[in-house]
mmCIF file with all atom_site columns, C-alpha atoms in Angstrom:
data_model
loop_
_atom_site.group_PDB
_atom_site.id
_atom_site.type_symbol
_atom_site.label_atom_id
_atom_site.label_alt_id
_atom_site.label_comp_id
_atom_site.label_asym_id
_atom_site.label_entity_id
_atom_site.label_seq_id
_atom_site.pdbx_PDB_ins_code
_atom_site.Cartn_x
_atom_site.Cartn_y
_atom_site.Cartn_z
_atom_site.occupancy
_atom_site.B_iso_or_equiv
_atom_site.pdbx_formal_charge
_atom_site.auth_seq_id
_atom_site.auth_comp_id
_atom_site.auth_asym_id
_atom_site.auth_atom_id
_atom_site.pdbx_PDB_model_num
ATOM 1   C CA . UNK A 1 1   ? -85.497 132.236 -32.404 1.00 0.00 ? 1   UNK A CA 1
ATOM 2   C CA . UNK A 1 2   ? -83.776 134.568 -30.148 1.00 0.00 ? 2   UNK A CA 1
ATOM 3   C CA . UNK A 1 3   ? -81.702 132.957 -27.318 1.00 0.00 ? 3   UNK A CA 1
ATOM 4   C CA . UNK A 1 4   ? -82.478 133.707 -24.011 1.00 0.00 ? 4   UNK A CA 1
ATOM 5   C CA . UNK A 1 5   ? -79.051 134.541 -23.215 1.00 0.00 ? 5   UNK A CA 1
ATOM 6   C CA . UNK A 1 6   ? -79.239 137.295 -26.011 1.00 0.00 ? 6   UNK A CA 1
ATOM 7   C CA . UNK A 1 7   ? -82.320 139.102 -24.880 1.00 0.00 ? 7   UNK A CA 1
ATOM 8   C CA . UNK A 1 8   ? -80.846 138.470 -21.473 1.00 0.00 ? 8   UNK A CA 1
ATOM 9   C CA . UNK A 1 9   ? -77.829 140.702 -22.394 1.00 0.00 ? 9   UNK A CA 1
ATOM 10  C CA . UNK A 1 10  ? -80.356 143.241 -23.999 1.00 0.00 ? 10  UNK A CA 1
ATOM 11  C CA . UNK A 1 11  ? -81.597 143.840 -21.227 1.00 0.00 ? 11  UNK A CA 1
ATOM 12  C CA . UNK A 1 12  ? -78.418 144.106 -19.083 1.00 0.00 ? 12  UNK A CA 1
ATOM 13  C CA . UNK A 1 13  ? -77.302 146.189 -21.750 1.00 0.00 ? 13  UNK A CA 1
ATOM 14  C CA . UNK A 1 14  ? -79.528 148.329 -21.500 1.00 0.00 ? 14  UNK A CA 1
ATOM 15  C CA . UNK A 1 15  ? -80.038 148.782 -17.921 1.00 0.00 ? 15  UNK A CA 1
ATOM 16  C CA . UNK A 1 16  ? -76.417 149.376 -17.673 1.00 0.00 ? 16  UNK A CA 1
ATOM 17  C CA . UNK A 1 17  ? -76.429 152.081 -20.084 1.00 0.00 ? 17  UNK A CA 1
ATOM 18  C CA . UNK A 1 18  ? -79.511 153.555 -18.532 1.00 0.00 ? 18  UNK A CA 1
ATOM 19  C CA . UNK A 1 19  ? -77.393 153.810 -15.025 1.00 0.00 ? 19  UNK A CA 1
ATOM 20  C CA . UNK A 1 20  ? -74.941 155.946 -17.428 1.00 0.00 ? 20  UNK A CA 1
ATOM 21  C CA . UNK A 1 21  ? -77.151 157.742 -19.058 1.00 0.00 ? 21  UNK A CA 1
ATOM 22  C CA . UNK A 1 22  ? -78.536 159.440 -15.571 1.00 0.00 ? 22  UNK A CA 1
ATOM 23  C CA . UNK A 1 23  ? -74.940 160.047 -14.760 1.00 0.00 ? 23  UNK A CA 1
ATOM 24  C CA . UNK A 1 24  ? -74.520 162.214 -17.630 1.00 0.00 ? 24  UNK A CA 1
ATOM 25  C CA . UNK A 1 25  ? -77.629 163.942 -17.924 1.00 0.00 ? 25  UNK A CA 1
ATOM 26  C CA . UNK A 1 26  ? -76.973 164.671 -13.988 1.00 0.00 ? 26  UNK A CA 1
ATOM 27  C CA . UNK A 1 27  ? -73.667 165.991 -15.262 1.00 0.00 ? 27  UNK A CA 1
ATOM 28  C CA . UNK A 1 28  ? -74.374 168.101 -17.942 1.00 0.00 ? 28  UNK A CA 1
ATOM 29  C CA . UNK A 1 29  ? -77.449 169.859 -16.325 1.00 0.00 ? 29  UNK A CA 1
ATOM 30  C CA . UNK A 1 30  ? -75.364 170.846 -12.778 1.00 0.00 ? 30  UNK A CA 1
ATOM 31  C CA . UNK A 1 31  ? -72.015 171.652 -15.373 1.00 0.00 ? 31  UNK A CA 1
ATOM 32  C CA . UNK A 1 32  ? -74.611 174.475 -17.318 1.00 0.00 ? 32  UNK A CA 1
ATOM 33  C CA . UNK A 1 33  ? -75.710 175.415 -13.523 1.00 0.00 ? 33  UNK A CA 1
ATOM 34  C CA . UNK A 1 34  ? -72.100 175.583 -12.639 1.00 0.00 ? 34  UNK A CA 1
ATOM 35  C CA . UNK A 1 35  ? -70.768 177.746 -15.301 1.00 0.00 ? 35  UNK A CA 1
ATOM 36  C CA . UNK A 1 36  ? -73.678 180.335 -15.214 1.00 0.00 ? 36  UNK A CA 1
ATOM 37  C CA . UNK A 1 37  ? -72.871 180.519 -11.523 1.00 0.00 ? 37  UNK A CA 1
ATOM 38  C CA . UNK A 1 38  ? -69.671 181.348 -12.144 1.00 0.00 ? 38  UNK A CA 1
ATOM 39  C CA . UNK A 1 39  ? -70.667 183.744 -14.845 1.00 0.00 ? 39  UNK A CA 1
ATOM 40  C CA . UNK A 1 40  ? -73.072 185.728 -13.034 1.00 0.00 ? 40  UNK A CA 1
ATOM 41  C CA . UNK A 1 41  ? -70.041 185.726 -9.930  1.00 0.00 ? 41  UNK A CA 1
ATOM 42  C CA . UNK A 1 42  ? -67.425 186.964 -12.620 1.00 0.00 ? 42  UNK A CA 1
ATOM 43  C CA . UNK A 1 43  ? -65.716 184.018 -11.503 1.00 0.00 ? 43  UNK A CA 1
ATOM 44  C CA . UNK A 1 44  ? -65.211 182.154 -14.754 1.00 0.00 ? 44  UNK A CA 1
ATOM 45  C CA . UNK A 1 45  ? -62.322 181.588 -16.443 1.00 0.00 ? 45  UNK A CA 1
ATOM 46  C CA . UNK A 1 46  ? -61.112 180.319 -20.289 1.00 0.00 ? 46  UNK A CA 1
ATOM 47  C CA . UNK A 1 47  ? -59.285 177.365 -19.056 1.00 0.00 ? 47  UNK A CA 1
ATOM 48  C CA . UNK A 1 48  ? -62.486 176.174 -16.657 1.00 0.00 ? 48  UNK A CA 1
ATOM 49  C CA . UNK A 1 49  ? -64.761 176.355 -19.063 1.00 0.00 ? 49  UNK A CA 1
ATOM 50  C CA . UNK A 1 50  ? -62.799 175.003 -22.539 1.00 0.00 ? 50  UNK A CA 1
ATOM 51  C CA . UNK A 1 51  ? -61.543 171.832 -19.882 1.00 0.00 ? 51  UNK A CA 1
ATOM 52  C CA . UNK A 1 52  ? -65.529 171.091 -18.484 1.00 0.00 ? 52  UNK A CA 1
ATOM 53  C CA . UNK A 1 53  ? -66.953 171.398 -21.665 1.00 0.00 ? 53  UNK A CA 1
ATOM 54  C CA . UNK A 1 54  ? -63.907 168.981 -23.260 1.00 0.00 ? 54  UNK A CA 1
ATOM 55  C CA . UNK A 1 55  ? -64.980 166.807 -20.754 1.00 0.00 ? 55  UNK A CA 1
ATOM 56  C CA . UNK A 1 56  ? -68.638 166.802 -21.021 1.00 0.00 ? 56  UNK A CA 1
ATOM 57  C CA . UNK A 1 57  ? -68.593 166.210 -25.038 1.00 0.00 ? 57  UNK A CA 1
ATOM 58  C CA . UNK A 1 58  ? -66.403 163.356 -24.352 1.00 0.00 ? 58  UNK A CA 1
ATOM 59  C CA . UNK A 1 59  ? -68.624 162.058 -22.564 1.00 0.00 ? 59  UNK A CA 1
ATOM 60  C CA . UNK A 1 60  ? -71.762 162.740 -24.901 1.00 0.00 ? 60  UNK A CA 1
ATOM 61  C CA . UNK A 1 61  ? -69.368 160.722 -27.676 1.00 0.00 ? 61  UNK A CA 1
ATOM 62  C CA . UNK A 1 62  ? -69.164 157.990 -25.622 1.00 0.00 ? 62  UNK A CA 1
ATOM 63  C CA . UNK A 1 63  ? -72.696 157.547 -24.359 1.00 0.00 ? 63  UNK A CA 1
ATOM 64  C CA . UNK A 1 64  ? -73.951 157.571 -28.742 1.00 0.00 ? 64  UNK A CA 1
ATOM 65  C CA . UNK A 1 65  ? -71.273 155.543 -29.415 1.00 0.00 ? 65  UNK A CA 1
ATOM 66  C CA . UNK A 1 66  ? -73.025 152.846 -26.880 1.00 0.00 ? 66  UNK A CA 1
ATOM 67  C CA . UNK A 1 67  ? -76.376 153.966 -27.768 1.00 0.00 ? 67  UNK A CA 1
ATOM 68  C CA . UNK A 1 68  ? -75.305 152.713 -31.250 1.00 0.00 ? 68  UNK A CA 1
ATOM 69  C CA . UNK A 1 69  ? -74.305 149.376 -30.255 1.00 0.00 ? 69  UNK A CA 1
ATOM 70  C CA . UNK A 1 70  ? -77.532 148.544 -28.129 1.00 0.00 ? 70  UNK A CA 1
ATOM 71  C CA . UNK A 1 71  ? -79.406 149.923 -31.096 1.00 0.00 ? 71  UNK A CA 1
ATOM 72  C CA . UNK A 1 72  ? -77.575 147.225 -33.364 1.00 0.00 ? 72  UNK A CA 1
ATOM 73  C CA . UNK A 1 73  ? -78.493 144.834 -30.799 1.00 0.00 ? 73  UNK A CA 1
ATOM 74  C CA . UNK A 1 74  ? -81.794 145.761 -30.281 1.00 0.00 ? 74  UNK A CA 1
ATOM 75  C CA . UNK A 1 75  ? -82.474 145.462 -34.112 1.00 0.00 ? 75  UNK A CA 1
ATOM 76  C CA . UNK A 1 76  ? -81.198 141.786 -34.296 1.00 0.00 ? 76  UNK A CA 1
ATOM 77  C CA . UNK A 1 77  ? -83.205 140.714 -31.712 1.00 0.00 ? 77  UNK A CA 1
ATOM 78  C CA . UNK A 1 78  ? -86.060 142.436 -32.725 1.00 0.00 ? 78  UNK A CA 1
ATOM 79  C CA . UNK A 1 79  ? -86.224 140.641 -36.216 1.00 0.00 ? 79  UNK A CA 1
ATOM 80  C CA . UNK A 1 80  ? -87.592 137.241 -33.836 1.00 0.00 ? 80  UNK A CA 1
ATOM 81  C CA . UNK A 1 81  ? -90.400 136.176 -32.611 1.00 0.00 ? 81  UNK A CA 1
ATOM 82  C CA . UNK A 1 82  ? -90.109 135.774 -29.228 1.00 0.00 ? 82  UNK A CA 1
ATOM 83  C CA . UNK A 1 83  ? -89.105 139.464 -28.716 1.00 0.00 ? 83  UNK A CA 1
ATOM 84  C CA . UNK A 1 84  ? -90.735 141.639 -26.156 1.00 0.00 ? 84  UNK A CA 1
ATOM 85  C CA . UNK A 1 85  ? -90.229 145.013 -24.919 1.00 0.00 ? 85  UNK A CA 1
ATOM 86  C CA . UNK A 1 86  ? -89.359 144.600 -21.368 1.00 0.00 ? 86  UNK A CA 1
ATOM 87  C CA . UNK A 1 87  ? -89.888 147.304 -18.058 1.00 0.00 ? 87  UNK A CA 1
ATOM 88  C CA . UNK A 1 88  ? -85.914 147.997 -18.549 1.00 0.00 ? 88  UNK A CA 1
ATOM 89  C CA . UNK A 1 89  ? -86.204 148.191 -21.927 1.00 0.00 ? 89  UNK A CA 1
ATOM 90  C CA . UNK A 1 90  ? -89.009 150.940 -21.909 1.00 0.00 ? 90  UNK A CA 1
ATOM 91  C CA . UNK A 1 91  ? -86.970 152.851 -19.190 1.00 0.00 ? 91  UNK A CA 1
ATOM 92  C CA . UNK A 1 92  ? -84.122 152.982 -20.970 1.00 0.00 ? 92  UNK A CA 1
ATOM 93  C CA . UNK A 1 93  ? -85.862 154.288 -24.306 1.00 0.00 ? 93  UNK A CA 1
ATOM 94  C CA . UNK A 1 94  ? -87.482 157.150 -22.150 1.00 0.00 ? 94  UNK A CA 1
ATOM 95  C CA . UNK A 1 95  ? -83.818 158.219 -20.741 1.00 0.00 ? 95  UNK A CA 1
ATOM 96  C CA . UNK A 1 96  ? -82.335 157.711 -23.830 1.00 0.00 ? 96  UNK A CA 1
ATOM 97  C CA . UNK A 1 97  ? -85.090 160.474 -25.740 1.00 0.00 ? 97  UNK A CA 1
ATOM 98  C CA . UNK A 1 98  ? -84.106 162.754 -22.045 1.00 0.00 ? 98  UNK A CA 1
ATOM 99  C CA . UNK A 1 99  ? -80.628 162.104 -22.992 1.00 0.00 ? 99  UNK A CA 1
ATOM 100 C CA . UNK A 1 100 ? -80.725 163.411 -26.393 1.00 0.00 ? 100 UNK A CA 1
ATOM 101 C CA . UNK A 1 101 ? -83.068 166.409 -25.640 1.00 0.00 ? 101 UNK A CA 1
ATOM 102 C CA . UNK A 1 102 ? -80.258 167.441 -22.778 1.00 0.00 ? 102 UNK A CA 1
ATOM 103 C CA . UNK A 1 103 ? -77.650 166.984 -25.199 1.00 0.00 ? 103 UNK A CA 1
ATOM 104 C CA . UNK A 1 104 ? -79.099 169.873 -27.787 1.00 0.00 ? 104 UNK A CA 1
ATOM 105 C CA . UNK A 1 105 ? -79.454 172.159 -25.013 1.00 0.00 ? 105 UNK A CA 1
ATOM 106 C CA . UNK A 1 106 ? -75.772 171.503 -24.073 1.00 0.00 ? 106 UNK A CA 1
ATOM 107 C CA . UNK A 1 107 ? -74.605 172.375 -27.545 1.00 0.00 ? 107 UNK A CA 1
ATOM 108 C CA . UNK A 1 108 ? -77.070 175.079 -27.218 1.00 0.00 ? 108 UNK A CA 1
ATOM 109 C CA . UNK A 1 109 ? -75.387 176.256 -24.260 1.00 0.00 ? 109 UNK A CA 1
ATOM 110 C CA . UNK A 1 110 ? -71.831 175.573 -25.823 1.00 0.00 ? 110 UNK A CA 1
ATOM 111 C CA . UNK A 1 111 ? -72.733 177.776 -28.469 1.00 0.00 ? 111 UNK A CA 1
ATOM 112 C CA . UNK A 1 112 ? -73.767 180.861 -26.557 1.00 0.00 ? 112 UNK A CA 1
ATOM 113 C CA . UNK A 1 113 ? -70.365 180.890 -24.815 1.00 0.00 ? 113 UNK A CA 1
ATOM 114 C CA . UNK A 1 114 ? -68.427 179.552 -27.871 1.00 0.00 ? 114 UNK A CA 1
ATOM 115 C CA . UNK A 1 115 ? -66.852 183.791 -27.857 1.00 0.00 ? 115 UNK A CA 1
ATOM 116 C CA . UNK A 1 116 ? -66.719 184.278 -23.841 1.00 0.00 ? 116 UNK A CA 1
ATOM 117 C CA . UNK A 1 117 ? -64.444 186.372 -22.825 1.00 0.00 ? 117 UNK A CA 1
ATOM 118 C CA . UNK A 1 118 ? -63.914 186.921 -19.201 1.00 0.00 ? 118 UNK A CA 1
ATOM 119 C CA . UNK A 1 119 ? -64.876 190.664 -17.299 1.00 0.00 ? 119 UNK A CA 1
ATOM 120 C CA . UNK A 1 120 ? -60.506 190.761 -16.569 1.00 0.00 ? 120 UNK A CA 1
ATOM 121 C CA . UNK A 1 121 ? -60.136 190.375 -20.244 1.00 0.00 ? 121 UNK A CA 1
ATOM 122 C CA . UNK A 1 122 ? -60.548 194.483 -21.333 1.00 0.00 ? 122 UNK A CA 1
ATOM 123 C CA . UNK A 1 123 ? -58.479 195.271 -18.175 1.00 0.00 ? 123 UNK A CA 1
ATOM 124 C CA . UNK A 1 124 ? -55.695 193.640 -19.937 1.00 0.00 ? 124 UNK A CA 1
ATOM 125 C CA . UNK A 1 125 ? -56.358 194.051 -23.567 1.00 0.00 ? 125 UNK A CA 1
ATOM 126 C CA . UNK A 1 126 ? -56.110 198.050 -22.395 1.00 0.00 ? 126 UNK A CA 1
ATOM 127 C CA . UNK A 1 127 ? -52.514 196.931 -20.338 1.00 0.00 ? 127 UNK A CA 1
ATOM 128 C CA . UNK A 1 128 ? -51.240 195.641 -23.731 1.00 0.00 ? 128 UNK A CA 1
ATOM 129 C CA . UNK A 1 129 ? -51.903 198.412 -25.826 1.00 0.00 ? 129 UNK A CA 1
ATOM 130 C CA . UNK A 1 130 ? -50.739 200.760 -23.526 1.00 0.00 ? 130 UNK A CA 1
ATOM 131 C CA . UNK A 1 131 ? -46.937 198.625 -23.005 1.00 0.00 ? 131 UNK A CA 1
ATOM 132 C CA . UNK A 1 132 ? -46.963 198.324 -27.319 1.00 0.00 ? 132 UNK A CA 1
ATOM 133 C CA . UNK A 1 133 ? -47.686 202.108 -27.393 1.00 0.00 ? 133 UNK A CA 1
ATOM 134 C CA . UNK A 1 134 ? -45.100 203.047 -25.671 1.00 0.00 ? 134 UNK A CA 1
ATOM 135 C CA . UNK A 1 135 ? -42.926 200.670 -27.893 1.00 0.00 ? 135 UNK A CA 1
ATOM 136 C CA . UNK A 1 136 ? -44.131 202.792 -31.153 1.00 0.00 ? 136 UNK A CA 1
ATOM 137 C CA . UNK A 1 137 ? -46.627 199.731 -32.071 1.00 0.00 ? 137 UNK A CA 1
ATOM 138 C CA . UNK A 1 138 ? -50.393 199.697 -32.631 1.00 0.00 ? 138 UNK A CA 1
ATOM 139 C CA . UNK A 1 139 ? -52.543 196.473 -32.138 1.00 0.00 ? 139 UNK A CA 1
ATOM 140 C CA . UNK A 1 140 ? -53.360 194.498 -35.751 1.00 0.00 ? 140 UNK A CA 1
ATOM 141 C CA . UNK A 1 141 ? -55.469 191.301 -34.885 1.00 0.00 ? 141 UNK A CA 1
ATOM 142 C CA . UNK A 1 142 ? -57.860 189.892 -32.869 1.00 0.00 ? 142 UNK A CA 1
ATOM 143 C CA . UNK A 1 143 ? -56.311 189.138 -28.997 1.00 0.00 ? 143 UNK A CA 1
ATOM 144 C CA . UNK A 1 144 ? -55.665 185.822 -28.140 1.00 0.00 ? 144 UNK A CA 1
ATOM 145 C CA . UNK A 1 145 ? -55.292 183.817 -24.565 1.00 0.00 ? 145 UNK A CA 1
ATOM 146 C CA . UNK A 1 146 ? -57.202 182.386 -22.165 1.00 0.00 ? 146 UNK A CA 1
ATOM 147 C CA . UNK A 1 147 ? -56.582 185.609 -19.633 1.00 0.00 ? 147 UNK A CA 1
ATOM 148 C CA . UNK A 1 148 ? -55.407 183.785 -16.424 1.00 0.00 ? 148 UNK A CA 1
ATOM 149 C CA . UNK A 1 149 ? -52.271 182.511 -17.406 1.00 0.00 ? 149 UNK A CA 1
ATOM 150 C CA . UNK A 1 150 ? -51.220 184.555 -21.271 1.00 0.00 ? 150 UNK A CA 1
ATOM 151 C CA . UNK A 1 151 ? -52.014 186.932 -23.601 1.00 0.00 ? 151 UNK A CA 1
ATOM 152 C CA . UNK A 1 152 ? -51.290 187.877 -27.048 1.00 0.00 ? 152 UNK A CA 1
ATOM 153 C CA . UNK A 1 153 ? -51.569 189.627 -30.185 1.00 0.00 ? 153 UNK A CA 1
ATOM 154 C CA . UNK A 1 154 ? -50.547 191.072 -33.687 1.00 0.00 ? 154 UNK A CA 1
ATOM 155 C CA . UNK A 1 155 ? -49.084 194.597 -33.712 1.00 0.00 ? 155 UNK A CA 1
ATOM 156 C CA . UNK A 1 156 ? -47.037 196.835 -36.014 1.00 0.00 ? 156 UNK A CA 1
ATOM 157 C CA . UNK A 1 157 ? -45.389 199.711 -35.932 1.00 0.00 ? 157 UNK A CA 1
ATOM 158 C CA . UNK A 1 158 ? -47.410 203.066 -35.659 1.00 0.00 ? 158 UNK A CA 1
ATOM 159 C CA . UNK A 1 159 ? -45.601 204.425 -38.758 1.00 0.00 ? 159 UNK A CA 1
ATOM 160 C CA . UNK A 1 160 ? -46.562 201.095 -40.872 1.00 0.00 ? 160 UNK A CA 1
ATOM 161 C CA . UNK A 1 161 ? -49.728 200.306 -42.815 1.00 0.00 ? 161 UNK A CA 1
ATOM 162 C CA . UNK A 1 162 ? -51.541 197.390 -41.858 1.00 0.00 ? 162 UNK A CA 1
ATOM 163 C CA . UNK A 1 163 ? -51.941 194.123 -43.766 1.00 0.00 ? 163 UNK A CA 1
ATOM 164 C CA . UNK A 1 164 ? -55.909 194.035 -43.200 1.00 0.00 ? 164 UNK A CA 1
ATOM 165 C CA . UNK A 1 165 ? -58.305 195.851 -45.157 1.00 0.00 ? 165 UNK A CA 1
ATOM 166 C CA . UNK A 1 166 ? -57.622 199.663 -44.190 1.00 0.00 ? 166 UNK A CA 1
ATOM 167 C CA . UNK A 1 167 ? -60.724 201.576 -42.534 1.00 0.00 ? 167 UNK A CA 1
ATOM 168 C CA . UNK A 1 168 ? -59.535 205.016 -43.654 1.00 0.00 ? 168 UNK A CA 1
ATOM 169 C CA . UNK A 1 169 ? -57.846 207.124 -46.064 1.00 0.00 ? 169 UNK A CA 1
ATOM 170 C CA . UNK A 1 170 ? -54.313 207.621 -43.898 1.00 0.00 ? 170 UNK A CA 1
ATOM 171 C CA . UNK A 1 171 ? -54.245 203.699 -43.736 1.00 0.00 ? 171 UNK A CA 1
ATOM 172 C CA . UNK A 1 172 ? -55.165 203.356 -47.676 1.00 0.00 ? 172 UNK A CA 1
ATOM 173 C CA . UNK A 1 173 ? -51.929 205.756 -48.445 1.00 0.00 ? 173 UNK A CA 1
ATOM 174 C CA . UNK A 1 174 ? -49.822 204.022 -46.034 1.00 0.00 ? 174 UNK A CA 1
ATOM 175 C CA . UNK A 1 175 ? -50.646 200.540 -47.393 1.00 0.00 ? 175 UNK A CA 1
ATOM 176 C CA . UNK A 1 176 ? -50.069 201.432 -51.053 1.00 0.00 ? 176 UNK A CA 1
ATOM 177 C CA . UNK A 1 177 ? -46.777 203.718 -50.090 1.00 0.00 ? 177 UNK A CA 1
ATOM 178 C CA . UNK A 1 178 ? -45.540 200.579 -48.679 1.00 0.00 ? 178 UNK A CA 1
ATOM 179 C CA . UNK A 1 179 ? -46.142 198.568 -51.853 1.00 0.00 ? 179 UNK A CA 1
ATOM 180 C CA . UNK A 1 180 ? -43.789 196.263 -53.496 1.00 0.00 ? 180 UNK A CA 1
ATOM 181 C CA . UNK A 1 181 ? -44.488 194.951 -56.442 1.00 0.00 ? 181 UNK A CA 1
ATOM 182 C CA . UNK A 1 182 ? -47.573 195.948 -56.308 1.00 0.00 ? 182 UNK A CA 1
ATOM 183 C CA . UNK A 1 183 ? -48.188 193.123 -53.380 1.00 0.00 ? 183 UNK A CA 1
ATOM 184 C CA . UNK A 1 184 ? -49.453 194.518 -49.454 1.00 0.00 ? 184 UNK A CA 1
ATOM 185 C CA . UNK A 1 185 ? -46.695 193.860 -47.390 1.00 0.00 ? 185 UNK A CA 1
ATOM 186 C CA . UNK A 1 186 ? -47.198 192.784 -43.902 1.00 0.00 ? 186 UNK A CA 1
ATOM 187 C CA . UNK A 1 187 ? -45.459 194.759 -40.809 1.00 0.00 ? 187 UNK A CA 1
ATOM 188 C CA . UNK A 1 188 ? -47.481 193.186 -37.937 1.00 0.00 ? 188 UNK A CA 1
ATOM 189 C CA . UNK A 1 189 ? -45.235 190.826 -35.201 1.00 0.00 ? 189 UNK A CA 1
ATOM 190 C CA . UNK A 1 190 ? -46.759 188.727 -32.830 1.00 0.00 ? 190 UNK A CA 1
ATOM 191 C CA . UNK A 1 191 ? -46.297 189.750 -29.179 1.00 0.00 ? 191 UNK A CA 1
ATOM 192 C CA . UNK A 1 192 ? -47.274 187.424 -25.972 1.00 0.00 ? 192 UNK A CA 1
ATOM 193 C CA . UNK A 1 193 ? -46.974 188.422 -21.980 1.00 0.00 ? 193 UNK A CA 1
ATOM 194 C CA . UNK A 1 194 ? -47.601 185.984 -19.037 1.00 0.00 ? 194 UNK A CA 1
ATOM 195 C CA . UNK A 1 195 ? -50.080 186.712 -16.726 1.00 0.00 ? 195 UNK A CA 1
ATOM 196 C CA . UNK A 1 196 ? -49.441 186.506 -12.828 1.00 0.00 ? 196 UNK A CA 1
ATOM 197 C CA . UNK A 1 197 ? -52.475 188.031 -10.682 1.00 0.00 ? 197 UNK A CA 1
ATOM 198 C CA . UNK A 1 198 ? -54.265 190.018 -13.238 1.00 0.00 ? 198 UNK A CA 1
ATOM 199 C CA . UNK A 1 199 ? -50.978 191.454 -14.034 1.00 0.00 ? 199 UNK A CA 1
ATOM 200 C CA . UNK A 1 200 ? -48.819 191.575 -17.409 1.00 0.00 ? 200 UNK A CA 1
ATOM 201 C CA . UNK A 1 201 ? -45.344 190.021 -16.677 1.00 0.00 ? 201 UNK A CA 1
#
């Protein structure tokens, strides 16, 4: 038989973990509010948003990595007699299914802003090209940064083929002019500016 004082823990187990449980759901749902606040106010940023959501999926690891150990509990004491679902018990199964369907939306939610850029972002990506045109260089890659504090990107020079897969013939003849040994060669350097008030520095 089950001791007392291990169903007893059960159920403080589980109560406790139902407390955290509405912490977290209460955290995730105002954090999605939050950020499409900010969104719809052009007031969110990279670094807010790759921080809060950090934050939140520690939090989700945390809260199955508990789940898991009640559920090993749970199992032992259910293989006795004298087990019965309790009040707390039934709570904390209902939060814990809430739980879990607030989590997919979360990922959901992740997902849809897993390539956010912010509305500052073409401002600068046009600043850059502008400063690496004047310095004879055209932009090669993808930008990078989290456009509050940096910014970066490939270039090479406007005279040099690029490395990637060329989109048109005067690219093609510049790429296989450039040859050696038959192998692409690759011109493009990485360039990075600071970024104080919306401005390149």
């Amino acid at each position: 038989m089950v001791e007392h004082k291990f169903i007893e823990r059960i159920t403080w187990e589980s109560f406790r973990m139902k407390e955290t449980l509405e912490k977290v759901i209460t955290r995730l749902l105002n954090t999605m509010n939050k950020v499409k606040a900010l969104d719809e106010s052009q007031e969110l940023t990279l670094p807010y948003l790759k921080k809060i959501i950090e934050k939140r999926a520690s939090e989700i690891d945390a809260c199955n990595n508990e789940i898991k150990r009640i559920n090993s509990l749970t199992f032992l004491g259910k293989q006795e007699d004298n087990w019965r679902d309790t009040i707390v018990w039934s709570d904390y199964m209902k939060l814990r299914k809430k739980f879990h369907l607030v989590v997919e939306d979360f990922k959901n939610f992740v997902e849809q802003y897993k390539y956010y850029t912010p509305p500052n972002s073409e401002g600068l990506k046009q600043k850059v090209i502008t400063i690496l045109n004047k310095m004879g260089y055209i932009v090669d890659g993808y930008f990078e940064g989290d456009y509050v504090t940096w910014i970066g990107v490939y270039a090479r020079p406007e005279d040099k083929p690029t490395y990637l897969d060329p989109t048109n013939e005067k690219e093609a003849y510049l790429q296989n002019k450039h040859r050696v040994d038959g192998f692409k060669q690759d011109f493009a350097e990485w360039f990075e500016w600071e970024i104080k008030d919306n401005e390149i520095v």
